[in-house]
Coordinates of C-alpha atoms and ligand atoms in Angstrom, one line a residue:
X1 CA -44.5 -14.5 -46.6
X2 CA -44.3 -15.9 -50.1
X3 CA -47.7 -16.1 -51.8
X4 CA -47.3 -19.8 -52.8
X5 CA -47.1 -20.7 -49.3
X6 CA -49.8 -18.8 -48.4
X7 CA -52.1 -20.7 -50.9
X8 CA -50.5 -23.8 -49.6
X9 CA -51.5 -23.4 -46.3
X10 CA -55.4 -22.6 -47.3
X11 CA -55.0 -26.1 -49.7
X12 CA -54.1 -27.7 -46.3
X13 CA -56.1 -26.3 -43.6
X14 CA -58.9 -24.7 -45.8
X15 CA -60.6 -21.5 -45.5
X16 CA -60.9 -18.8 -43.8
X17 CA -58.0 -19.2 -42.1
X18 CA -55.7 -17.1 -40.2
X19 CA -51.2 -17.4 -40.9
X20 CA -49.1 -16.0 -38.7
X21 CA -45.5 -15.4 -39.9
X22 CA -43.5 -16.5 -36.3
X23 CA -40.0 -14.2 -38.4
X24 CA -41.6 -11.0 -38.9
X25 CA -42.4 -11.5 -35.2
X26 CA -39.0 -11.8 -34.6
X27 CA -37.5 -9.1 -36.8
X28 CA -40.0 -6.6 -34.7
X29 CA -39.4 -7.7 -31.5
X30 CA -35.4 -7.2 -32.4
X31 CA -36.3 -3.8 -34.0
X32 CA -37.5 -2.9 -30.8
X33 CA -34.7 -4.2 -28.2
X34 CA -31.9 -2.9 -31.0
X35 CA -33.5 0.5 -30.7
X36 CA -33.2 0.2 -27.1
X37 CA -30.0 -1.2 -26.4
X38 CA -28.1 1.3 -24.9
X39 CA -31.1 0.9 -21.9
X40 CA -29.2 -1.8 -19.4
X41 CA -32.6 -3.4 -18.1
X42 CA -35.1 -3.3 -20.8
X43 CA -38.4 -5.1 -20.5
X44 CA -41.0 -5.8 -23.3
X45 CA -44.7 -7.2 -22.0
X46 CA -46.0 -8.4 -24.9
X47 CA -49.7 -7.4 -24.5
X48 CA -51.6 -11.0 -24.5
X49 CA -54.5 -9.1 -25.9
X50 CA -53.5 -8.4 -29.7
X51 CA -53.4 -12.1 -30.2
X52 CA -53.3 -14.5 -27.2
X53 CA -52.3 -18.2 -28.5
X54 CA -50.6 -19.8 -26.6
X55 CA -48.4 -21.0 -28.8
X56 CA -47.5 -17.0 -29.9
X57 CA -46.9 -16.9 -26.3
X58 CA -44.5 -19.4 -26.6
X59 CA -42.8 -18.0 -29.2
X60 CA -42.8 -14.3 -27.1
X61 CA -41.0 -16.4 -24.8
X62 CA -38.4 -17.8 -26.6
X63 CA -38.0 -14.5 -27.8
X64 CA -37.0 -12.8 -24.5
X65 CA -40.6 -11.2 -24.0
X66 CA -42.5 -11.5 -20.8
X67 CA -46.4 -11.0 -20.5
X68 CA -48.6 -7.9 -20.4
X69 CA -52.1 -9.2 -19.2
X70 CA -55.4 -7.3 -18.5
X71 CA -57.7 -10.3 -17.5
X72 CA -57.2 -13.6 -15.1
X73 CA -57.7 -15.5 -18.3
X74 CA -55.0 -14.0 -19.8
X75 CA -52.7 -14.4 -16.9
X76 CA -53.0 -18.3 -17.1
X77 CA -52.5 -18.3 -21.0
X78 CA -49.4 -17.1 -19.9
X79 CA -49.2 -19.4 -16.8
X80 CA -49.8 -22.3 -19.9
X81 CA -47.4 -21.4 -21.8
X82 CA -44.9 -21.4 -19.7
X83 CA -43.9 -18.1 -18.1
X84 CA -42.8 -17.3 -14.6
X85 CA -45.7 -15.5 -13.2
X86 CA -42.7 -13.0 -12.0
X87 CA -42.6 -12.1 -15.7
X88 CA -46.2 -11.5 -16.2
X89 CA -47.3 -8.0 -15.8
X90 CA -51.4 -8.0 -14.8
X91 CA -53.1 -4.0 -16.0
X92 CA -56.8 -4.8 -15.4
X93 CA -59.4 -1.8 -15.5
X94 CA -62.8 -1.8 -13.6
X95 CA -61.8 -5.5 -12.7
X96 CA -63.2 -6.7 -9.0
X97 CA -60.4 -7.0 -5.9
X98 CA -61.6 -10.8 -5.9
X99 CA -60.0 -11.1 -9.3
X100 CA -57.0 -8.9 -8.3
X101 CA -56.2 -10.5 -5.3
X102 CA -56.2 -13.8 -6.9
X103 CA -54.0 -12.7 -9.6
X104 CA -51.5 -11.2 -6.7
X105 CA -51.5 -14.7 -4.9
X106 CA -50.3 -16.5 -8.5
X107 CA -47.2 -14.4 -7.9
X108 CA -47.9 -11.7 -10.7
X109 CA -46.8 -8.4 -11.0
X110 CA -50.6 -6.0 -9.9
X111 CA -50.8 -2.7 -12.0
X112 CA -53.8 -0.7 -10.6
X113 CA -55.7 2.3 -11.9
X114 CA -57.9 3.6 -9.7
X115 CA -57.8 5.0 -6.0
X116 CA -60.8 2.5 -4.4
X117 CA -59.1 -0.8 -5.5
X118 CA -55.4 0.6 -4.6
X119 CA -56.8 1.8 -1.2
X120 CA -58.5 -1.8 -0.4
X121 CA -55.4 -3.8 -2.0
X122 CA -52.8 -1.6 0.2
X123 CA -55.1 -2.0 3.1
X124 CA -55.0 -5.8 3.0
X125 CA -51.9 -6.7 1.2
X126 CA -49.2 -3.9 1.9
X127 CA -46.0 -6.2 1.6
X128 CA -47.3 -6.5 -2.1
X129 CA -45.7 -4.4 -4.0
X130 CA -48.0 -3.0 -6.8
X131 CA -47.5 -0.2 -10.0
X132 CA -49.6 2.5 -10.7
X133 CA -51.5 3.3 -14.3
X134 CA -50.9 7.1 -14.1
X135 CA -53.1 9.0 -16.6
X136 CA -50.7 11.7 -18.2
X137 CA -53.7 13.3 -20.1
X138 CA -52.4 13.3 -23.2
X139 CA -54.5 13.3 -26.0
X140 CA -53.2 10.4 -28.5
X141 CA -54.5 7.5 -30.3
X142 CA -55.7 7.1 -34.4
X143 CA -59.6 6.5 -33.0
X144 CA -61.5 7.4 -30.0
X145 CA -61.8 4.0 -28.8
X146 CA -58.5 2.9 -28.9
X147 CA -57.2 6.8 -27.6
X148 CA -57.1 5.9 -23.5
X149 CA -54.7 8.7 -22.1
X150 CA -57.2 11.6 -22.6
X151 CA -58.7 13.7 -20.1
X152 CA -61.9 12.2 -19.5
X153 CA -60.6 8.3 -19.9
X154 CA -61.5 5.5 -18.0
X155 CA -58.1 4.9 -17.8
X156 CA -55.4 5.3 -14.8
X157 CA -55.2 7.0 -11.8
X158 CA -55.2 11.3 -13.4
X159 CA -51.7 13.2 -12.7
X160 CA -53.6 15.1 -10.2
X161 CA -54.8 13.0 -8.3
X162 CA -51.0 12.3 -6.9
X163 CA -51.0 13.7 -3.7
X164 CA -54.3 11.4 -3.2
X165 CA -52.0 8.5 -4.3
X166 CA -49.0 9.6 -2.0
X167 CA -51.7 10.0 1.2
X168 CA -53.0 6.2 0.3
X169 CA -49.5 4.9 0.4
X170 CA -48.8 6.8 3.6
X171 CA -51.6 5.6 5.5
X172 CA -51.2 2.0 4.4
X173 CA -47.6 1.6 4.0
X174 CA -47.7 -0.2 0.5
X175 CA -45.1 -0.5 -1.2
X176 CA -45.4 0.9 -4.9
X177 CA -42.6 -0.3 -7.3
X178 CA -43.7 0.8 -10.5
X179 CA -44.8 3.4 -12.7
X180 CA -46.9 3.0 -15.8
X181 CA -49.4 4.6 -18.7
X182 CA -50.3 3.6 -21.6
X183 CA -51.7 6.4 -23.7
X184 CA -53.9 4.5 -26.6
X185 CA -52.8 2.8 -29.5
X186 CA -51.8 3.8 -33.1
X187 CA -49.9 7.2 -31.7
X188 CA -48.7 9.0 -34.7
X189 CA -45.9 11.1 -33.4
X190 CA -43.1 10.2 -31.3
X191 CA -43.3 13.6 -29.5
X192 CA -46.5 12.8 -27.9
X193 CA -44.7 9.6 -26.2
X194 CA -41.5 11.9 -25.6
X195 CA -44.3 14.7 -23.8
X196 CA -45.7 11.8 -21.5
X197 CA -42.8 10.6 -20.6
X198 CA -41.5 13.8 -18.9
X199 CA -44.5 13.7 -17.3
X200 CA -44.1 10.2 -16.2
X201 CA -40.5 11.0 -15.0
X202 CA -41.9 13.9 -12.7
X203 CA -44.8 11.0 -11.2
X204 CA -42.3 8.6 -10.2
X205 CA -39.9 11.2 -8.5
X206 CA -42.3 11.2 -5.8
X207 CA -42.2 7.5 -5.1
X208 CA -38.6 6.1 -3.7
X209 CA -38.1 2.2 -4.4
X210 CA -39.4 1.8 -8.0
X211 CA -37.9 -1.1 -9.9
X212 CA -39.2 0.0 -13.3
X213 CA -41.5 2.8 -15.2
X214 CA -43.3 1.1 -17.9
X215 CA -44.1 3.4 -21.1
X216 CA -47.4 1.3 -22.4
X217 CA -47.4 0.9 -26.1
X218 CA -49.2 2.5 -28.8
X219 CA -46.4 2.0 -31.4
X220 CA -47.8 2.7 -35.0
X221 CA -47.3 -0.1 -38.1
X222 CA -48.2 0.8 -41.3
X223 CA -51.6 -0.9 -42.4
X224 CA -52.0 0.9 -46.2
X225 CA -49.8 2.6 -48.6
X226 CA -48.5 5.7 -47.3
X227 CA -48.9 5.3 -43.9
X228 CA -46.6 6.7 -41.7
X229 CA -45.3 4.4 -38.6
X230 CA -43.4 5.1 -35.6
X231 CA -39.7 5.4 -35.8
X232 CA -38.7 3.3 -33.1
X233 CA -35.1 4.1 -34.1
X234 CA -35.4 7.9 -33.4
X235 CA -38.0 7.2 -30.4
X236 CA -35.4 4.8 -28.8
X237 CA -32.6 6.9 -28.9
X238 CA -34.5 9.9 -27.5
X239 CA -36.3 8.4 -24.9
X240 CA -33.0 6.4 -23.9
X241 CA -31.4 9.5 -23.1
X242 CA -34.3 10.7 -21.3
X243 CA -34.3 7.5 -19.0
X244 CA -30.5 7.6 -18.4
X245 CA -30.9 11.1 -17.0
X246 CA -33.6 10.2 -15.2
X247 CA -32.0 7.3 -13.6
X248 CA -29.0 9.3 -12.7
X249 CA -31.1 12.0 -10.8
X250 CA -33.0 8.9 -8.9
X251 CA -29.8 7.5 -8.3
X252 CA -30.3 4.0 -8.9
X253 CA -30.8 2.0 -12.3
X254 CA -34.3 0.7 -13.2
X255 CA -35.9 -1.2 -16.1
X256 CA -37.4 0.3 -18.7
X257 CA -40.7 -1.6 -19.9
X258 CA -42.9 -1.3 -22.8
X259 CA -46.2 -3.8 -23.8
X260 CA -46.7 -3.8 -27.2
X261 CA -48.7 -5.9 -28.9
X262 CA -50.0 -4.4 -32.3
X263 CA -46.1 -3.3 -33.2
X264 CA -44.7 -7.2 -32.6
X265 CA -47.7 -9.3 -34.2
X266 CA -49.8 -7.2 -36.3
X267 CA -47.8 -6.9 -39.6
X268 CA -47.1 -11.3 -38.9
X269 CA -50.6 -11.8 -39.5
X270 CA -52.5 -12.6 -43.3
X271 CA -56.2 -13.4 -43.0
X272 CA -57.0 -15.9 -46.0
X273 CA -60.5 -16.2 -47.4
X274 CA -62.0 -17.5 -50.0
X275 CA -64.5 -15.6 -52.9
X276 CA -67.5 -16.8 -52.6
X277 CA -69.6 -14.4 -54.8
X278 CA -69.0 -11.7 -57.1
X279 CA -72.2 -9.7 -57.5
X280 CA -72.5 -6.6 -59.6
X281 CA -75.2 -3.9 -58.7
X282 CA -75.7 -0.6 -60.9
X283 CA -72.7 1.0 -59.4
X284 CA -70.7 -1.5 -57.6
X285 CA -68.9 -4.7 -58.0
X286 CA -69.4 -6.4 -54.9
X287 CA -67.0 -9.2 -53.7
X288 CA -68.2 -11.6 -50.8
X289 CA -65.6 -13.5 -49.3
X290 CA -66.4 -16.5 -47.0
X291 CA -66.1 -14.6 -44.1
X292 CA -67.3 -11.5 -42.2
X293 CA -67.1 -8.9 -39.2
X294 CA -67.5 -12.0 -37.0
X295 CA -64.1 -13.2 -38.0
X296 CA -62.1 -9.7 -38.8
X297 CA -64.0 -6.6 -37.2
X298 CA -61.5 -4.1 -37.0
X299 CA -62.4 -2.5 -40.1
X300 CA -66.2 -1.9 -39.3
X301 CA -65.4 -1.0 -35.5
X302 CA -62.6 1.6 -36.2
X303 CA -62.9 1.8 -39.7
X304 CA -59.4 0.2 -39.9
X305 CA -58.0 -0.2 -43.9
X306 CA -56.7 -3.6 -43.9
X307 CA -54.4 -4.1 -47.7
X308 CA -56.1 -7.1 -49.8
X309 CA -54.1 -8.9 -51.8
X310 CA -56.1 -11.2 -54.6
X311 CA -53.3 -14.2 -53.9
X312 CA -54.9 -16.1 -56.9
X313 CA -54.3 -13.3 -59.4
X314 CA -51.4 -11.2 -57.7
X315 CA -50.4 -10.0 -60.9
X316 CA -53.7 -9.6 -62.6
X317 CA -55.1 -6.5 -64.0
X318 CA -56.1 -3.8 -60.9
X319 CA -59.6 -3.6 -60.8
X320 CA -61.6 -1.8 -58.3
X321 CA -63.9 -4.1 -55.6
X322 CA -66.0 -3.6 -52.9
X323 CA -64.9 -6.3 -50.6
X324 CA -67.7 -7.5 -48.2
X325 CA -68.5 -11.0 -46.5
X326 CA -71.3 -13.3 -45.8
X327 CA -72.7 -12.2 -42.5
X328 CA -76.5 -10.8 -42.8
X329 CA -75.9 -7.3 -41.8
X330 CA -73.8 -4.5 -43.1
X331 CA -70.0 -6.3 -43.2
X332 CA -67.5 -3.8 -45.2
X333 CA -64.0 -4.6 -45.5
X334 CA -62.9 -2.5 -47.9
X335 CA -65.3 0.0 -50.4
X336 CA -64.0 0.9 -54.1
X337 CA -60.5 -0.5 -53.4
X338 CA -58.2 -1.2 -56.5
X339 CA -57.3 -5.3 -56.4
X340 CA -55.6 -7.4 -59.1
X341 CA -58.6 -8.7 -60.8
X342 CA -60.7 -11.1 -58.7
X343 CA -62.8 -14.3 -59.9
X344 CA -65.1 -16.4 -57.8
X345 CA -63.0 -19.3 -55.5
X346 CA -59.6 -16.8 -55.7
X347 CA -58.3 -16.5 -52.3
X348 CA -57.8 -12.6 -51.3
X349 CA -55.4 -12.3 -48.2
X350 CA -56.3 -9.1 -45.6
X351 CA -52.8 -8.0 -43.9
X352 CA -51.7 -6.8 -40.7
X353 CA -54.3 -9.6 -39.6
X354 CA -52.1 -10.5 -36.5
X355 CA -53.2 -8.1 -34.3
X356 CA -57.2 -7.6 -32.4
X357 CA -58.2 -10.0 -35.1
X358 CA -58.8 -13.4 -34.2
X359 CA -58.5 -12.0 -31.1
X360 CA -62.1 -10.5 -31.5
X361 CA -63.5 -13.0 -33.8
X362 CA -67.2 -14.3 -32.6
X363 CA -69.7 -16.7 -33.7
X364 CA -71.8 -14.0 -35.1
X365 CA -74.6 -16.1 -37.5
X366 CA -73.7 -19.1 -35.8
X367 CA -70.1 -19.4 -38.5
X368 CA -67.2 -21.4 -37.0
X369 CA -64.1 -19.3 -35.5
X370 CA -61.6 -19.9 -37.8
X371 CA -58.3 -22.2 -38.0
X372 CA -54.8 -20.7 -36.4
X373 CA -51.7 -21.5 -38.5
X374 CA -48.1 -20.7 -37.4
X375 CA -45.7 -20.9 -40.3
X376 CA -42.6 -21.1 -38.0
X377 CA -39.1 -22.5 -39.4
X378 CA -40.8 -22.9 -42.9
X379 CA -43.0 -25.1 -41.7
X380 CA -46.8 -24.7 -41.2
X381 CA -48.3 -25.3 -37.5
X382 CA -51.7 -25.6 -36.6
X383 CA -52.4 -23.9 -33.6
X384 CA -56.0 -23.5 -33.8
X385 CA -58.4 -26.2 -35.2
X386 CA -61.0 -24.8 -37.1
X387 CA -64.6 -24.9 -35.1
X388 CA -67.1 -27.3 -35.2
X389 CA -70.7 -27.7 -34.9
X390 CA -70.1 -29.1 -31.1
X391 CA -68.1 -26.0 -29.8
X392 CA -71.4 -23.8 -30.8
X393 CA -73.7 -26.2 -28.9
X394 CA -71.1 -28.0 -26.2
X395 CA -72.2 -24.9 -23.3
X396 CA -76.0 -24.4 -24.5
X397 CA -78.8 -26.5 -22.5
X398 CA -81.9 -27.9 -23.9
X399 CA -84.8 -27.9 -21.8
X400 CA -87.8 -30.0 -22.1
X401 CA -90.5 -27.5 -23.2
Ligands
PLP1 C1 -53.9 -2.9 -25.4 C2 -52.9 -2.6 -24.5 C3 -51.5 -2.6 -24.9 C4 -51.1 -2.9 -26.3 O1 -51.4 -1.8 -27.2 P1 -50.9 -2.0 -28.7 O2 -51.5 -0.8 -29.4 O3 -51.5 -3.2 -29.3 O4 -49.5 -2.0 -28.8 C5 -50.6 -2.3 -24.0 N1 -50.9 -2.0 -22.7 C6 -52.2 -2.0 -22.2 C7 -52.4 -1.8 -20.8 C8 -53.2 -2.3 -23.1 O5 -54.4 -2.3 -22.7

């Protein structure tokens, strides 16, 4: 996005303020059906989580996209914004069967991942036909929290726990018509997605009537300099020869699904804030935006290096800052990190701030979630007021004391 428009848009809707770029959306989601398009079904579930708007929904819709959820809350976003519950995809972990069944009844696809629920659900429900979250124990994923393929994971039913899987489906006679993983995020090398796979492949010969295997997601973007992200081109080409074999040997042509979310919104997405103060200590030059973990967390929870860009000054001398906000705790974005030269009321911009970022964004301190802009056919949407002093107070009570 052009940095005049950017500036624009805080002019209009003010700051902090998140802009979401509805073409870079595009161009990704198209990166990842071109490198797929020798596959003749091909499925991509956006994953609701990396940013759940509705009106990004929309726009996944329009796009071709259908829905990967993991909450009931999520699965009516999608409901909202207009997609067939036949094209939402639900993958909850450690939710309750109440919630499950409820979400089977709205006509969505059930993924489950773990032997007690798919033993009750098969029990009760067994001309509903459900996917299995396998566990292919592959170690993957840039941190430990977002890595959920590994051994000890509370993720998906374990590879060897198959013939446990097979019994349950004997004795109730459900009917299991997917296959899926999804092996953590930020996964570095496309061999670890190839090594899965094969192991995937050997899972669902065992079951007879799948319609689909879905691969997860976990697709790499670049977030600084340097950084190396996945080739989707060489990854689709491999794993589409992979999945044509495999299809052959089953002997009957199923869709290939993926759920990204970080690789089609995260690069969209600028977080805009203002400069509030510009303190200098005896070692540091400290710049605190008007904003804070309670509005962009990832870099204090995985230590994630979102690129700031001083939209002000963008060709001013590179000076180096620590950027840090205004919450009343420790709130780092970025330590010693060289920025065209900054002065109090410039507007720095954080990229890759489409995905998990108003997604996680909180009232910490009591601040206001901030405003949603979609700058779709160069044209600026709000899709997200800016909070006000009623949404903190609208669900507390005050009793008489
Ligand atoms: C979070 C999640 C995704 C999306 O992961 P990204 O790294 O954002 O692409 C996909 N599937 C499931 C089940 C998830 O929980």
């Amino acid at each position: 996005m052009k940095i005049e428009t950017l500036l624009n848009i805080v002019k209009e809707f003010g700051s902090p303020v998140y802009v979401y770029d509805a073409a870079k959306i595009e161009t990704q989601y198209k990166r990842l059906t071109s490198a797929f398009s020798k596959v003749k079904q091909l499925k991509i579930n956006y994953a609701v989580k990396a940013l759940s708007n509705i009106s990004v929904l929309k726009l996944m819709k329009k796009l071709g996209a259908c829905l990967d959820t993991v909450s009931i809350q999520e699965v009516k976003l999608g409901l909202v914004a207009g997609f067939n519950p036949q094209h939402i995809i639900y993958t909850p972990n450690g939710v309750s069967i109440e919630e499950i069944e409820t979400v089977a009844k709205l006509g969505v696809q059930i993924n489950i991942d773990n032997l007690s629920i798919l033993e009750q659900f098969g029990t009760k429900y067994p001309n509903i036909p459900v996917c299995i979250r396998i566990n292919p124990h592959v170690m993957a994923g840039g941190n430990t929290n977002i890595s959920v393929g590994h051994i000890d994971s509370k993720f998906g039913i374990s590879i060897h726990q198959v013939p446990h899987i097979l019994r349950i489906v004997e004795n109730t006679g459900m009917q299991i018509n997917g296959i899926h993983m999804h092996t953590g995020s930020d996964i570095l090398d496309i061999d670890v997605f190839l090594y899965a796979s094969e192991i995937l492949f050997e899972t669902a010969k065992n079951f007879k009537n799948l319609e689909f295997i879905d691969f997860g997601s976990g697709f790499k973007v670049p977030y600084k300099e340097g950084d190396i992200e996945t080739d989707i081109e060489e990854f689709g080409e491999k794993l589409t020869v992979r999945f044509k074999t495999f299809c052959k040997n089953y002997g009957k042509e199923i869709t290939l699904a993926f759920e990204p979310g970080k690789f089609l919104v995260s690069e969209a997405g600028y977080f805009l804030t203002k400069v509030n103060v510009i303190k200098q200590t005896t070692s540091t030059v400290f710049v605190q935006v008007d904003s804070g973990f309670n509005h962009l967390i990832r870099p204090m929870l995985y230590g994630a290096q979102h690129e700031i860009i001083n939209t002000s000054n963008p060709n001013g001398k590179q000076r180096f800052y620590s950027v840090v906000g205004y919450i009343c705790e420790t709130d780092t974005f970025a330590t010693n990190r060289r920025i065209a030269e900054i002065n109090e009321g410039d507007i720095l911009a954080f990229k890759n701030a489409g995905a998990y970022c108003f997604a996680m964004a909180s009232n910490y301190n009591s601040r206001y979630r901030p405003a949603e802009v979609l700058w779709y056919n160069d044209q600026a949407h709000l899709i997200q007021k800016r909070e006000v002093f009623d949404d903190l107070i609208k669900n507390q009570i005050e009793i008489t004391l």
